[in-house]
């Protein structure tokens, strides 16, 4: 059995769905169901005995210990986190509580479970982290590799960096068989519409402005979420404990390019009633404080050591993504409820 945390969020739910589609091994899914957690993502698993959902927090050590004792998983895959940079700027406390303290409590419970099980060499603690821990790049800097120094710039990335250090220390000090992945920006189905790509698709269809921070020339390296899930399966299967793996899409794009690509796809797939391009809705707004200019992942280690490469280009992945949002308007309506509107007012006032 796998013990997944945060499996009702964007990447976690894609991981659980893909896992159960290709394996008979059951999944125990612990999620606190914050605003970002949504059981609707897992609706297709209703009645599937391979999926056991538990509502609770990774910071609840007693609960995690009990789940480990009852279900005896062979691995923990930790997605649970507060994940949105802009929210961490408005209020960092939840990021410290979940990303740092929560990961600490999860590690403590994992250590007790693993020690009690005669330190089984085959046990794995896979921690999902981010490229944001490496800080920001200039246009001609080399991409982030696994040895790049940590220089987190936002409360979010600082909290993720702290959790990565704890995970590393539990391997170095106690020998816990940990694996860490640092991946670039994901996109695809079930992406909560506070993040750039789903926000822009949703706003475009509602006739709202498409907000680009600053000059829109910031660069991200886009990774289709299903490719990320296949990379995680590979790392879980063959990764070397104590080692870290960067996961990227080899798809650097400026934010302006990304938003224009979405507009062009919508022009093709769902043209505006007035025949004008969605590009006309693009609006430049106040920049994010401390906004990192460029992220880029050097994903050669995972390719050379574990034989993984992404299968989607940005063009193929964004077409699938826009198509998914057009086909799943009800999912979008369900997640953009009252509290979501409050967030938009706070962030884009
Ligand atoms: P998300 O915000 O969509 O989902 C997070 C999930 O964690 C939600 O289901 C939420 O309910 C749950 N959660 C929050 N606090 C919890 C707690 N204390 N206990 C249990 N569950 C809790 O995030 P995501 O985009 O799916 O990201 C998943 C992981 O991947 C995070 O660790 C994030 O830092 C990392 N990551 C994300 C991206 C990206 O582009 N989205 C890129 C790199 C790394
Ligand atoms: O790089 C990995 C990270 O990617 C993950 O660790 C984070 O969890 C994930 O949220 C994401 O962080 P970003 O800050 O890069 O993603 P976001 O979608 O918020 O923003 C992408 C870029 O678009 C960034 O440069 C900010 C910009 N942006 C974002 C929003 C929401 C805008 O220009 N306008 C917007 O309205």
Coordinates of C-alpha atoms and ligand atoms in Angstrom, one line a residue:
X1 CA 0.0 0.0 0.0
X2 CA 1.0 3.6 -0.7
X3 CA 0.3 6.3 1.8
X4 CA -0.3 9.5 -0.1
X5 CA -0.8 12.9 1.6
X6 CA -2.5 15.8 -0.1
X7 CA -4.1 13.5 -2.6
X8 CA -7.2 15.6 -3.0
X9 CA -5.2 18.6 -4.4
X10 CA -4.1 19.2 -7.9
X11 CA -1.0 17.1 -8.4
X12 CA -1.9 14.6 -5.6
X13 CA -5.3 13.7 -7.2
X14 CA -3.7 13.3 -10.6
X15 CA -1.1 11.0 -9.0
X16 CA -3.8 8.9 -7.2
X17 CA -5.9 8.6 -10.3
X18 CA -2.9 7.6 -12.5
X19 CA -1.6 5.2 -9.9
X20 CA -4.8 3.3 -9.5
X21 CA -5.2 3.2 -13.3
X22 CA -1.9 1.3 -13.7
X23 CA -1.5 -0.6 -10.5
X24 CA -3.5 -2.9 -8.2
X25 CA -1.6 -1.6 -5.2
X26 CA -4.1 0.4 -3.0
X27 CA -3.7 4.0 -1.9
X28 CA -4.4 5.5 1.6
X29 CA -5.1 9.2 1.0
X30 CA -4.8 11.6 3.9
X31 CA -5.9 15.1 3.1
X32 CA -7.0 18.1 5.3
X33 CA -9.4 19.3 2.6
X34 CA -8.3 23.0 2.7
X35 CA -9.7 25.3 0.1
X36 CA -7.4 23.6 -2.4
X37 CA -8.4 20.0 -1.6
X38 CA -11.4 18.7 -3.4
X39 CA -12.9 15.3 -3.3
X40 CA -14.7 16.0 -6.6
X41 CA -11.3 15.4 -8.2
X42 CA -11.5 11.8 -7.1
X43 CA -15.2 11.2 -7.9
X44 CA -14.3 8.6 -10.5
X45 CA -12.9 6.4 -7.7
X46 CA -16.2 6.2 -5.8
X47 CA -16.7 2.6 -4.9
X48 CA -13.1 1.7 -5.7
X49 CA -11.8 -0.4 -2.8
X50 CA -8.2 0.5 -3.8
X51 CA -8.7 4.1 -2.6
X52 CA -9.1 4.8 1.1
X53 CA -9.7 8.4 2.0
X54 CA -9.0 9.9 5.5
X55 CA -9.9 13.5 6.3
X56 CA -7.1 14.9 8.5
X57 CA -3.8 16.7 8.7
X58 CA -0.2 15.6 8.4
X59 CA 0.5 17.8 11.4
X60 CA -1.7 15.4 13.5
X61 CA 1.1 13.1 14.7
X62 CA -1.2 10.7 16.6
X63 CA -3.5 10.2 13.6
X64 CA -0.5 9.6 11.2
X65 CA 1.0 7.1 13.6
X66 CA -2.3 5.3 13.9
X67 CA -2.7 5.1 10.1
X68 CA 0.8 3.8 9.6
X69 CA 0.3 1.1 12.3
X70 CA -3.1 0.1 10.8
X71 CA -2.3 0.1 7.1
X72 CA 1.5 -0.7 7.1
X73 CA 2.3 1.1 3.8
X74 CA 5.5 0.4 2.0
X75 CA 6.0 4.1 1.1
X76 CA 4.8 7.6 2.0
X77 CA 4.3 10.1 -0.9
X78 CA 4.0 13.6 0.6
X79 CA 2.2 16.2 -1.5
X80 CA 0.4 17.9 1.3
X81 CA 1.3 21.6 1.4
X82 CA 0.1 25.1 1.1
X83 CA 1.1 25.8 -2.5
X84 CA 0.2 29.3 -3.7
X85 CA 3.0 32.0 -3.6
X86 CA 0.5 34.9 -3.5
X87 CA -1.3 33.5 -0.5
X88 CA 2.0 33.1 1.3
X89 CA 2.6 36.8 0.7
X90 CA -0.8 37.7 2.2
X91 CA -0.5 35.3 5.2
X92 CA 2.5 33.0 5.7
X93 CA 1.4 31.3 8.9
X94 CA -0.4 28.4 7.3
X95 CA 2.7 27.7 5.2
X96 CA 4.8 27.4 8.3
X97 CA 2.2 25.2 10.0
X98 CA 1.8 22.7 7.2
X99 CA 4.9 22.9 5.1
X100 CA 7.4 23.0 8.0
X101 CA 5.7 21.7 11.1
X102 CA 3.4 19.3 9.2
X103 CA 6.3 17.8 7.3
X104 CA 8.2 17.5 10.6
X105 CA 5.4 15.6 12.3
X106 CA 5.0 13.3 9.3
X107 CA 8.8 12.6 9.3
X108 CA 8.6 11.8 13.1
X109 CA 5.8 9.4 12.6
X110 CA 7.5 7.8 9.6
X111 CA 10.8 7.5 11.6
X112 CA 9.0 5.7 14.5
X113 CA 7.1 3.4 12.0
X114 CA 10.3 2.6 10.0
X115 CA 12.4 2.0 13.2
X116 CA 9.7 -0.2 14.6
X117 CA 9.7 -2.2 11.4
X118 CA 13.4 -3.2 11.7
X119 CA 14.4 -0.3 9.5
X120 CA 13.2 -2.0 6.3
X121 CA 15.5 -1.0 3.5
X122 CA 12.7 -1.1 1.0
X123 CA 10.6 1.6 2.8
X124 CA 10.5 5.0 1.0
X125 CA 9.5 8.5 2.1
X126 CA 9.1 10.5 -1.2
X127 CA 8.9 14.2 -0.6
X128 CA 7.5 16.4 -3.4
X129 CA 9.2 19.8 -3.5
X130 CA 9.6 22.6 -5.9
X131 CA 12.2 24.4 -8.1
X132 CA 11.3 27.6 -6.3
X133 CA 13.7 26.7 -3.4
X134 CA 16.6 27.5 -5.8
X135 CA 15.6 31.2 -6.1
X136 CA 15.6 33.1 -9.3
X137 CA 17.6 33.0 -12.6
X138 CA 18.8 35.7 -15.0
X139 CA 18.1 35.1 -18.7
X140 CA 21.5 33.6 -19.4
X141 CA 22.1 31.7 -16.2
X142 CA 22.3 27.9 -16.4
X143 CA 19.2 26.0 -15.3
X144 CA 18.8 24.7 -11.8
X145 CA 20.5 21.4 -11.2
X146 CA 20.5 19.2 -8.1
X147 CA 23.6 20.9 -6.6
X148 CA 22.3 24.5 -7.1
X149 CA 22.4 26.4 -3.8
X150 CA 19.0 27.0 -2.1
X151 CA 18.0 30.7 -2.1
X152 CA 14.2 30.8 -1.5
X153 CA 12.6 34.2 -2.0
X154 CA 9.0 33.9 -0.9
X155 CA 7.5 32.7 2.4
X156 CA 6.1 29.7 0.3
X157 CA 9.5 28.7 -1.1
X158 CA 11.3 29.3 2.2
X159 CA 8.8 26.9 3.9
X160 CA 9.3 24.3 1.2
X161 CA 13.1 24.7 1.5
X162 CA 12.8 24.2 5.3
X163 CA 10.9 21.0 4.7
X164 CA 13.4 19.8 2.2
X165 CA 16.2 20.3 4.7
X166 CA 14.3 18.3 7.4
X167 CA 13.8 15.5 4.9
X168 CA 17.5 15.5 4.1
X169 CA 18.5 15.6 7.7
X170 CA 16.3 12.6 8.5
X171 CA 18.2 10.6 6.0
X172 CA 21.6 11.8 7.1
X173 CA 21.0 11.5 10.8
X174 CA 18.6 8.6 11.1
X175 CA 19.1 6.8 7.8
X176 CA 15.4 7.1 6.9
X177 CA 15.2 6.1 3.1
X178 CA 14.0 9.4 1.7
X179 CA 13.7 10.7 -1.8
X180 CA 13.1 14.3 -2.8
X181 CA 11.9 15.7 -6.1
X182 CA 12.1 19.3 -7.1
X183 CA 9.8 20.0 -10.0
X184 CA 8.9 23.0 -12.1
X185 CA 5.4 24.5 -12.7
X186 CA 2.8 21.9 -13.3
X187 CA -0.4 22.4 -15.4
X188 CA -3.3 20.2 -16.5
X189 CA -6.6 18.8 -15.2
X190 CA -7.9 19.8 -11.7
X191 CA -5.5 22.8 -11.4
X192 CA -7.1 25.2 -9.0
X193 CA -8.0 28.5 -10.7
X194 CA -5.9 30.7 -8.5
X195 CA -2.8 29.7 -10.5
X196 CA -1.9 31.4 -13.8
X197 CA -3.1 28.9 -16.4
X198 CA -6.5 27.9 -15.0
X199 CA -7.1 31.4 -13.8
X200 CA -6.6 32.8 -17.3
X201 CA -8.8 30.1 -18.9
X202 CA -11.6 30.7 -16.4
X203 CA -11.4 34.5 -16.7
X204 CA -11.2 34.4 -20.5
X205 CA -14.4 32.4 -20.7
X206 CA -16.2 34.8 -18.2
X207 CA -15.1 37.9 -20.2
X208 CA -12.9 39.1 -17.3
X209 CA -9.4 40.7 -17.5
X210 CA -6.4 38.3 -17.9
X211 CA -4.0 39.7 -15.3
X212 CA -0.3 39.6 -16.1
X213 CA 2.0 40.7 -13.2
X214 CA 4.5 43.4 -14.1
X215 CA 5.8 43.2 -17.7
X216 CA 4.7 39.6 -18.2
X217 CA 8.3 38.6 -19.2
X218 CA 8.9 36.3 -16.3
X219 CA 9.7 32.7 -17.3
X220 CA 8.5 29.4 -16.0
X221 CA 9.4 25.9 -17.1
X222 CA 6.0 24.2 -17.7
X223 CA 5.5 20.5 -16.9
X224 CA 2.3 18.6 -17.8
X225 CA 1.0 17.1 -14.6
X226 CA 0.7 13.6 -16.0
X227 CA 4.4 13.7 -16.9
X228 CA 5.1 14.8 -13.4
X229 CA 3.2 11.7 -12.1
X230 CA 5.1 9.3 -14.3
X231 CA 8.4 10.9 -13.0
X232 CA 7.3 10.3 -9.4
X233 CA 6.4 6.7 -10.1
X234 CA 9.8 6.2 -11.6
X235 CA 11.6 7.9 -8.7
X236 CA 9.6 5.8 -6.2
X237 CA 10.5 2.6 -8.1
X238 CA 14.2 3.3 -8.8
X239 CA 15.4 6.4 -7.0
X240 CA 18.4 6.1 -4.7
X241 CA 17.5 6.9 -1.1
X242 CA 19.0 10.3 0.0
X243 CA 19.2 11.5 -3.6
X244 CA 17.2 14.4 -5.0
X245 CA 15.9 14.6 -8.6
X246 CA 14.9 17.7 -10.5
X247 CA 11.8 17.2 -12.7
X248 CA 11.1 19.7 -15.5
X249 CA 9.3 19.9 -18.8
X250 CA 12.1 21.5 -21.0
X251 CA 9.4 24.1 -21.8
X252 CA 10.5 27.6 -20.8
X253 CA 7.9 30.2 -21.7
X254 CA 7.3 33.8 -20.7
X255 CA 4.0 34.4 -18.9
X256 CA 2.9 36.6 -21.9
X257 CA 3.6 33.7 -24.3
X258 CA 1.6 31.3 -22.1
X259 CA -1.4 33.6 -21.9
X260 CA -1.3 34.4 -25.6
X261 CA -1.2 30.6 -26.4
X262 CA -4.3 30.1 -24.2
X263 CA -6.1 32.9 -26.0
X264 CA -5.2 31.5 -29.4
X265 CA -6.5 28.1 -28.4
X266 CA -9.7 29.5 -27.1
X267 CA -10.1 31.6 -30.2
X268 CA -10.0 28.3 -32.1
X269 CA -12.0 26.1 -29.8
X270 CA -14.6 28.5 -28.3
X271 CA -14.5 31.8 -30.2
X272 CA -15.9 34.9 -28.4
X273 CA -19.5 35.9 -29.5
X274 CA -18.2 39.2 -30.8
X275 CA -15.5 37.5 -33.0
X276 CA -12.7 39.4 -31.3
X277 CA -9.7 37.6 -29.9
X278 CA -9.4 36.8 -26.2
X279 CA -6.0 38.5 -26.4
X280 CA -7.9 41.8 -26.0
X281 CA -8.6 40.8 -22.4
X282 CA -4.9 40.7 -21.4
X283 CA -4.3 43.3 -18.7
X284 CA -1.0 44.2 -17.1
X285 CA -1.4 44.6 -13.3
X286 CA 0.8 45.4 -10.3
X287 CA 3.7 43.0 -10.0
X288 CA 4.0 40.3 -7.3
X289 CA 6.3 41.5 -4.4
X290 CA 9.7 39.8 -4.7
X291 CA 8.6 38.1 -8.0
X292 CA 11.2 35.5 -9.2
X293 CA 12.2 36.4 -12.8
X294 CA 13.0 33.0 -14.2
X295 CA 12.9 29.3 -13.3
X296 CA 14.4 26.6 -15.5
X297 CA 15.1 22.9 -14.6
X298 CA 18.0 20.9 -15.8
X299 CA 16.4 17.5 -15.8
X300 CA 19.3 15.5 -17.0
X301 CA 19.9 13.5 -13.8
X302 CA 16.5 11.8 -13.8
X303 CA 16.9 11.1 -17.5
X304 CA 20.4 9.6 -17.4
X305 CA 20.0 7.7 -14.1
X306 CA 16.3 6.7 -14.2
X307 CA 15.5 6.9 -17.9
X308 CA 12.6 9.4 -17.5
X309 CA 11.7 12.2 -20.0
X310 CA 8.5 14.2 -20.3
X311 CA 6.3 13.1 -23.1
X312 CA 4.3 16.3 -23.7
X313 CA 5.5 19.4 -25.4
X314 CA 4.0 22.7 -24.1
X315 CA 1.9 22.9 -27.3
X316 CA 0.4 19.4 -26.8
X317 CA -0.1 19.8 -23.0
X318 CA -1.8 23.2 -23.2
X319 CA -4.2 22.0 -25.9
X320 CA -5.2 19.0 -23.7
X321 CA -5.5 21.4 -20.7
X322 CA -7.7 24.0 -22.4
X323 CA -9.8 21.1 -23.8
X324 CA -10.2 19.7 -20.3
X325 CA -11.4 23.0 -18.8
X326 CA -13.9 23.4 -21.7
X327 CA -15.2 19.9 -21.0
X328 CA -15.4 20.4 -17.2
X329 CA -17.2 23.7 -16.7
X330 CA -19.1 22.1 -13.8
X331 CA -15.9 21.3 -11.9
X332 CA -14.8 24.9 -12.3
X333 CA -18.1 26.2 -11.1
X334 CA -18.0 24.0 -8.0
X335 CA -14.5 25.2 -7.0
X336 CA -15.0 28.9 -7.7
X337 CA -17.4 29.4 -4.8
X338 CA -17.8 32.2 -2.3
X339 CA -14.4 31.8 -0.7
X340 CA -12.7 31.8 -4.2
X341 CA -14.4 35.1 -5.0
X342 CA -13.1 36.6 -1.7
X343 CA -9.6 35.6 -2.8
X344 CA -9.9 37.3 -6.2
X345 CA -11.1 40.5 -4.5
X346 CA -8.2 40.5 -2.1
X347 CA -5.6 39.7 -4.7
X348 CA -6.7 41.7 -7.7
X349 CA -8.4 44.7 -6.0
Ligands
LIG1 P1 -2.6 22.0 -4.0 O1 -2.6 23.3 -3.2 O2 -3.4 21.9 -5.2 O3 -3.0 20.8 -3.1 C1 -2.5 20.7 -1.8 C2 -3.3 19.6 -1.1 O4 -2.8 19.4 0.2 C3 -4.8 19.9 -0.9 O5 -5.6 18.8 -1.2 C4 -4.9 20.3 0.6 O6 -6.2 20.1 1.1 C5 -3.9 19.4 1.2 N1 -3.3 19.9 2.5 C6 -3.0 21.1 2.8 N2 -2.6 21.1 4.1 C7 -2.7 19.9 4.5 C8 -2.4 19.2 5.8 N3 -1.9 19.9 6.8 N4 -2.6 17.9 5.9 C9 -3.0 17.2 4.9 N5 -3.4 17.7 3.7 C10 -3.2 19.0 3.5 O7 -1.1 21.8 -4.3 P2 -0.4 21.1 -5.6 O8 -0.2 22.1 -6.7 O9 -1.1 19.8 -5.9 O10 1.1 20.8 -5.0 C11 1.3 19.5 -4.4 C12 2.8 19.5 -3.9 O11 3.6 19.7 -5.0 C13 3.1 20.6 -2.9 O12 3.9 20.1 -2.0 C14 3.7 21.7 -3.8 O13 4.6 22.5 -3.0 C15 4.5 20.9 -4.8 N6 4.7 21.5 -6.1 C16 3.7 22.0 -6.8 C17 3.9 22.6 -8.1 C18 2.8 23.1 -8.9 O14 3.1 23.7 -10.0 N7 1.6 23.0 -8.6 C19 5.2 22.6 -8.5 C20 6.3 22.2 -7.7 C21 6.0 21.6 -6.5
LIG2 O1 7.8 26.5 -9.9 C1 7.0 25.6 -9.1 C2 5.9 26.4 -8.4 O2 5.0 26.8 -9.4 C3 5.2 25.6 -7.3 O3 6.1 25.3 -6.3 C4 4.0 26.4 -6.8 O4 3.3 25.6 -5.8 C5 3.1 26.7 -7.9 O5 2.0 27.5 -7.4 C6 3.9 27.5 -9.0 O6 4.3 28.8 -8.5 P1 4.2 30.1 -9.4 O7 4.2 31.3 -8.6 O8 5.3 30.0 -10.5 O9 2.8 29.8 -10.2 P2 1.6 30.8 -10.5 O10 0.7 30.1 -11.4 O11 1.1 31.5 -9.3 O12 2.3 31.9 -11.4 C7 3.0 31.6 -12.6 C8 3.6 32.9 -13.1 O13 2.5 33.7 -13.6 C9 4.3 33.7 -12.1 O14 5.4 34.3 -12.8 C10 3.3 34.7 -11.6 C11 2.5 35.0 -12.8 N1 1.1 35.3 -12.6 C12 0.4 34.6 -11.8 C13 -1.0 34.9 -11.5 C14 -1.8 34.0 -10.6 C15 0.6 36.4 -13.2 O15 1.2 37.1 -14.0 N2 -0.8 36.7 -13.0 C16 -1.5 36.0 -12.2 O16 -2.7 36.4 -12.0

